[in-house]
Structure formats: structure tokens, C-alpha cells
Amino acid sequence: MAIPAYAGWGERLWYYTFRFLCGLIFLFLISPILIVLPLSFNAENYFSFTPGMLGLDPDAFSLRHYKDILTNGMANPERLTGWWSDAWNNAQWIRSMRNSFFIGFFATIIATVLGTLAAVGLSRSEMPFKKKIMALLISPMIVPLVITGAGIFRGFSDGARLINSFGAWLADFGGPLTWIGNWLNEFELVYTHLGVILSHAVLGTPFVIITVTATLVGFDQSLVRAAYGMGATPLRTFFKVQMPLILPGVISGALFAFVTSFDEVVVVIAMASVEQRTIPRQMFSGIREQISPTILAVATILVVLSIALLATLELIRRRGERLRGVTPA
Amino acid sequence: MTAIANNSSAAPLTIDGVIIDDAELKKRLDKAMFRSRFRAFLLVLPLLLFIVFSFILPIAYFLMQGIYDSSFSSKMPEVTKSLKDWDAVSEPTEEMYAALAADLRVVSANKTIGRVATRVNREFPGSRSLFTSTGRSISKLEAPFKESLVEKKKKWADIRVWQGMKTASRTWTPGYYAAAVDLKLNADGSIDQQVEKRRIHIKLFLRTLKISFLVTLFCVVLGYPIAFLLATLPVRTSNLLLILVLLPFWTSILVRTTAWIAMLQSQGVVNDLLVYFGITDDGSRYSLIYNQLGTLIAMTHILLPFMVLPLYSVMKGIPPSYMRAAKSLGATNWTAFWRVYAPQTIPGIGAGGILVFIVAIGYYITPALVGGQEGSMISNFIDSHMRQTLNWNLAAALGGVLLFVVLVFYWLYDRIVGIDNMKLG
């Protein structure tokens, strides 16, 4: 929308004022994220810019907070041998990072597989109660997280107790049933990785459904009929014809599910013990208890991760557009 | 149908030697339709079961606690039975005291008297110690219990303790939902308003609605211009600027909240700049955070992309020729925008606005970290009931009210936008 040559001064003034205002809004959006980066290199233990930093004094900058990420919680940070395994096993941030990736990975797999299947079913015209089921399946995105967290906590703890007593009943039968029964008797969901993974999978599925359904809108159903007509089995048709075309939607849905899990803290507060602490959980207590620039260093790493994620998404989007460009609309 | 009927009357259609008349055709068609419907449903079934068992049922179970509370009736069965026939005004009889003593003996022996005391204390504050101290010497008391209990603690003659017990003895109770909207359930089953100083929930709900509404308003005001700019710029430039919207969108909420603490605290960047430019002096820095303002700023920042993205996609679908046509027909820029362009963006404002409002109303993390006391919302209150006062029943009732409000807006979203039209990124 370039300004036309015949525009009067009023129009010109408005044009530049508008652009200036938009610039301010963009500044509002991006400045908090950019401010984190230099602050994380603060040599002092402050949360704000020191005079030395503003004067670009090299001594005012340091990597100490990044080192703190690695060493905080280690048994013996000064020891040289076995440093890596010490950091890997004991450092708080490293452990929460491992938890975040572990939980995120499995939650994403569950959410993506179940969500993609459901989206394929939901986009078929013959699907009964389509809108009602869709509304139900999207609801984890809408329900306030505090309610979700409390509900899953209560439901999972008492549900596990139900399974426990079933296991005790089963164990009385003898043979292999005893083994299964004993295992079920020990079964726990609250304060376990499995419990957090399942609850994050619940939260991730709506995103998978939405993105995959969106790609299926442009999907030509006659391709499936053509594949059937040429003798392909339903399974083969799904993997060879449908899947490659909806893949961009599946991948971006999976990314959404992963980020949802990676970013989620309310349910983790309810469901996780110290053993399952994730990065956001660690940050949450970090901000509440002792606010140190180490949090800014972690934040910087996360910003870099989200930039990488954004780039990946853009590549997927382009690929998707290219692919859909060659299929008959 | 008539065409098929004509066909079949002319030459009967057969498949595998079976004559296909109308009825047979209908039967086969129904069967095939059923099978394909069933197959589609089978694809959805795994997720449906997963969501029902690990989301819907747990939440229903949690919310049930808002109307179900057996913490008194299950532990004090005798006195619960005798309270049922009591009219809540006449003097308690010796049988009721005897039942109370029998129950107290049991709960004192199995050490659950604390929970019973807590439960009655909710109905009649100050009665907690009455239970615990009586429990310690209950085995020494002898009939007639009315005299010995009142002798031990005079408060046992107080009818309000008995009224409190009668209210607490209800297993299915509207009491918590009443409390969630600042009402009080009385012993005789009537409901009236809570005393003035304990009326806090309505105020909190109103504050939550106010904060959510303001955040939505700010998102519209800030999101509309940049969505308009993005939609009218050439694709190459707008894609570049879109990154400035998408990067915050994909950045962790915790990171953004942390960043706002660094920006807004009294030694933070904004205050430093204000001092530098002489707008305020070093001694009187503004308190921009740990209050309602902090919640508003941080939440607007976090939810702004949810507004910009749907608006942008709606605005991109509006042909620029409409505005040109309006102008060539003599409209001023303002008229063309206001009468032609703006009405077409209303679906985008609706979609983004309701989404922002729904997410904002249940927000927990940001108010908890930057909201302080006056910037906290209903979610924070629900959480503190579960974690600090351990009143899960009231938390469930408050959650039920919150969920109801959210579901109303979800329904509205479905009516206006349609759930299947929801788009991300």
C-alpha cells in the first residue's frame, strides 16, 4: 500500500502516523523478547542493565549464568573427572530439560497418532455427530487449565486406586494373572512421568485435530476412491495417498502439541513431583522464590529454540503449498 | 427414487442372482452407509475414549465434589441420622447428644476427628477446637451425655454448633455452589446472602471478567492496525513483519512473563528509560508490576497474537477493489474504510475476540507471577483453595461456575465462527 503521488498533506500525515503507531505496536510485541538476550549475559547478579553494560564494557558481560544452568544442583561442580555425568544426573536445569523433552516427545506421539486418526475420521462426510464430537475433542483447549489440572489430578489419583484394587482382586486368581494383578496393584499415575505424559497428550490433541482437519479441507476425496478402484487396501491408501498430502498438517500439529507440552506448567504443578519437574515448572518456582538471571539465560535458550521452530514451520508451510499446488484442486 | 423405481419395473436388477427391488436396494444402501459411518467412527473412537477417560470423566469427578461432600456424614453416621429429623430450631435432645458422643468416640479412636472438626468449622467458624478438645476426653464422659458434654464444654449447648453440624451432615449439598456466589446455606435448608465481609467471590468473578474484557479490548485496539498493515503490505514485506507476531506466539509464556518482569520492575528497563528522559525522578519510580496493570500488560502481550492471526486471515480475504470502488463512487477514505472495509472484518474481530476472552478468563500463570494481590484472578483463587485452605469442595464449586462461563462463550464461538473453522498459525 504505497502512498499515491497525488495524496494531500493530510493523507501523508495520516499515512506516516499510522506506520509509526504500527511500529510502536511491533516494538511492544518484540521488545520483551529481545531485552532478555543481552540481560542474560549480565556479569552481575541483577535482573536489570548495569551502567557497565550500557557502556558496552566487556567486563560487564559474562557467561556465568549459562554456567549456572549447567552446574546448579551438581554434587561437585569443581571436580574435573565425571563432570558430565554429574551435570547430567544432578544439575536441576539439565534434569528439567531432560524431563521436558522426554514428556514432550511421548505426549506428542500419543497426541499426533490419536489426533490424526480422529481428524481423518471427522473429515469424512458420513461421520455421525460430527460437530458434537468435534466440540468435545477440542474442549481441552478451552477448559481453564486450573480446572483441567485439578480434575486430572483427582481423577488420576482415584482412578489409579480403582485400578489398584482391581489388581488386588486379580492377583488372587494365581498364575499369570497374579503377575498382572500385582503390577496393576502397584500402578500409579499421579507423580509419575506417565501421568504427566497422558495429561499433556490430552492438551495437545486439539491442535493436531485443528491443523490436520485444515489440510484435509483441501484434500480431494476422489484420490482415495481412485486408489480403492485400483485395488489398494485402505491401509495402503492411507499411507501412500492420504498421508503424504496431509503430512504438513500432521507435522505442524505435532509441533503445536510438542510446544503445548513444552510450555505447559499448570498441569505439571498439579501432577508432578520434583522428579518430573519440567523447564517451565523450574522457571515458575525460580521466579517465585529467588529471581536470578539464570532464568534469563534459560529464557534466551528457549527463544533461540522458538526461532528454530518458527523456521521449521515456515519450511513446512512452503512445502505444503508446493505440494498442494500440484494436486488438482 | 422414481427413476430407480421405473428402472426396476422395466427390467429387474440382479446381483449374484438376487433380485434387487426397491426394498432390497434400500436395505443394501443402508447397510453400506452404516458400514462407512461405522468405519469413520472407528477412526475417531480411540481419541474419543482417551479424552473421555483422561479428561471428561476426571473433570466431572472433580466438579462433583462441588455438590457432594461425605466428610461429615460418612464419619459421623449416628448423629447424621438424628440430625435429619431435627428441625434446626428446637433444643437438641438427649438422644442427639448420645449419638454425638458415640460418633465422637469412633472418630477420636481412628483419628479422623480433625477432618470432622474442619468440616463443621467451615459452617460455624471457631468450632474446631471444640471438637478436638472434646475428642481427647470423650472416653471418660458418661450418660446422660447432654449434661456431661455441656459440662465439659459449654459451647455444646450453643444451637449454632448443632445448626453447623446439620448443614455439614448433608452429603449432597448446594452449600458450596451457594458459597461460590456469596450465598449461605442455612441449617433449615434456606439460602440467604453471606455476611458483608465474607462476600468476596462475586467481586473476584467481576474482577476476572473486567481484566479479561480489558485484555480483549486492548488486543482489538492493538491488533487491528497491525493486522490491517500486514494485510495491505506486499507479501514479501508482510511475511517479514509477520515474524514479529509469530515469534512471541511461539515463545514460552514463562519466558515472556519473565521478560515483562525485567521490563516493568522498579529497576527495570521501562522505569530506567522514564528516569533517563526525566519523566520521573529516581526516587519515585512507577510500580508497573505486581498489580493489576502488570497483569493487563503481560496478558495483552501474550494474547495479542491470538487476535492478530485470525484478523489477518480475514482481512487478507477482503478484495482491495471494494475500497477502490467505494472511493471512485465518491467516498472519502474514512467513509470507505468505515462503511465498506470495517464491516467485513467483524467476523475476524469476533473470532479473535472470543478466543482471547476465553483464554484470558481462565488464566493462571501470568496473574500468579506478575499480578500481586489485586491483579490475581479466579483461577489463582481456586488454586489457593486447593493448595492452602485444602477446601477442594469450594474449589470445585468455583471451578464449576468458571467452567460454565467459559462454556457459554465456547458455545457463542461455535455459533459465530464454528469450531471447524478454527485456524492456528
PDB file of C-alpha atoms in Angstrom, chain A residues 152-153 155-161 163-164 186-199 270-273 276, chain B residues 53-54 58:
ATOM      1  CA  ILE A 152      -6.848 -34.798  36.126  1.00  0.00           C
ATOM      2  CA  PHE A 153      -5.093 -34.858  39.489  1.00  0.00           C
ATOM      3  CA  GLY A 155      -9.353 -38.342  38.561  1.00  0.00           C
ATOM      4  CA  PHE A 156      -5.946 -39.939  38.033  1.00  0.00           C
ATOM      5  CA  SER A 157      -5.212 -40.467  41.719  1.00  0.00           C
ATOM      6  CA  ASP A 158      -8.590 -42.061  42.475  1.00  0.00           C
ATOM      7  CA  GLY A 159      -8.653 -43.824  39.092  1.00  0.00           C
ATOM      8  CA  ALA A 160      -5.295 -45.408  39.876  1.00  0.00           C
ATOM      9  CA  ARG A 161      -6.677 -46.525  43.233  1.00  0.00           C
ATOM     10  CA  ILE A 163      -7.057 -49.972  39.154  1.00  0.00           C
ATOM     11  CA  ASN A 164      -5.048 -50.963  42.247  1.00  0.00           C
ATOM     12  CA  GLU A 186       1.440 -51.011  42.075  1.00  0.00           C
ATOM     13  CA  PHE A 187       0.124 -48.810  39.268  1.00  0.00           C
ATOM     14  CA  GLU A 188       0.412 -45.052  39.879  1.00  0.00           C
ATOM     15  CA  LEU A 189      -0.406 -42.060  37.697  1.00  0.00           C
ATOM     16  CA  VAL A 190      -0.030 -39.032  39.940  1.00  0.00           C
ATOM     17  CA  TYR A 191       3.613 -38.003  40.467  1.00  0.00           C
ATOM     18  CA  THR A 192       4.799 -40.260  37.640  1.00  0.00           C
ATOM     19  CA  HIS A 193       6.096 -39.465  34.164  1.00  0.00           C
ATOM     20  CA  LEU A 194       3.263 -41.487  32.642  1.00  0.00           C
ATOM     21  CA  GLY A 195       0.641 -39.312  34.338  1.00  0.00           C
ATOM     22  CA  VAL A 196       2.191 -36.075  33.067  1.00  0.00           C
ATOM     23  CA  ILE A 197       2.612 -37.557  29.578  1.00  0.00           C
ATOM     24  CA  LEU A 198      -1.042 -38.596  29.400  1.00  0.00           C
ATOM     25  CA  SER A 199      -2.316 -35.237  30.601  1.00  0.00           C
ATOM     26  CA  ALA A 270      -0.663 -30.361  39.956  1.00  0.00           C
ATOM     27  CA  MET A 271       0.633 -33.663  38.575  1.00  0.00           C
ATOM     28  CA  ALA A 272       4.412 -33.688  39.013  1.00  0.00           C
ATOM     29  CA  SER A 273       6.728 -34.187  41.937  1.00  0.00           C
ATOM     30  CA  GLN A 276       9.064 -34.802  36.921  1.00  0.00           C
TER      31      GLN A 276
ATOM     32  CA  PHE B  53     -11.328 -41.287  30.322  1.00  0.00           C
ATOM     33  CA  SER B  54      -8.486 -38.899  30.928  1.00  0.00           C
ATOM     34  CA  PRO B  58     -11.798 -36.714  35.716  1.00  0.00           C
TER      35      PRO B  58
END
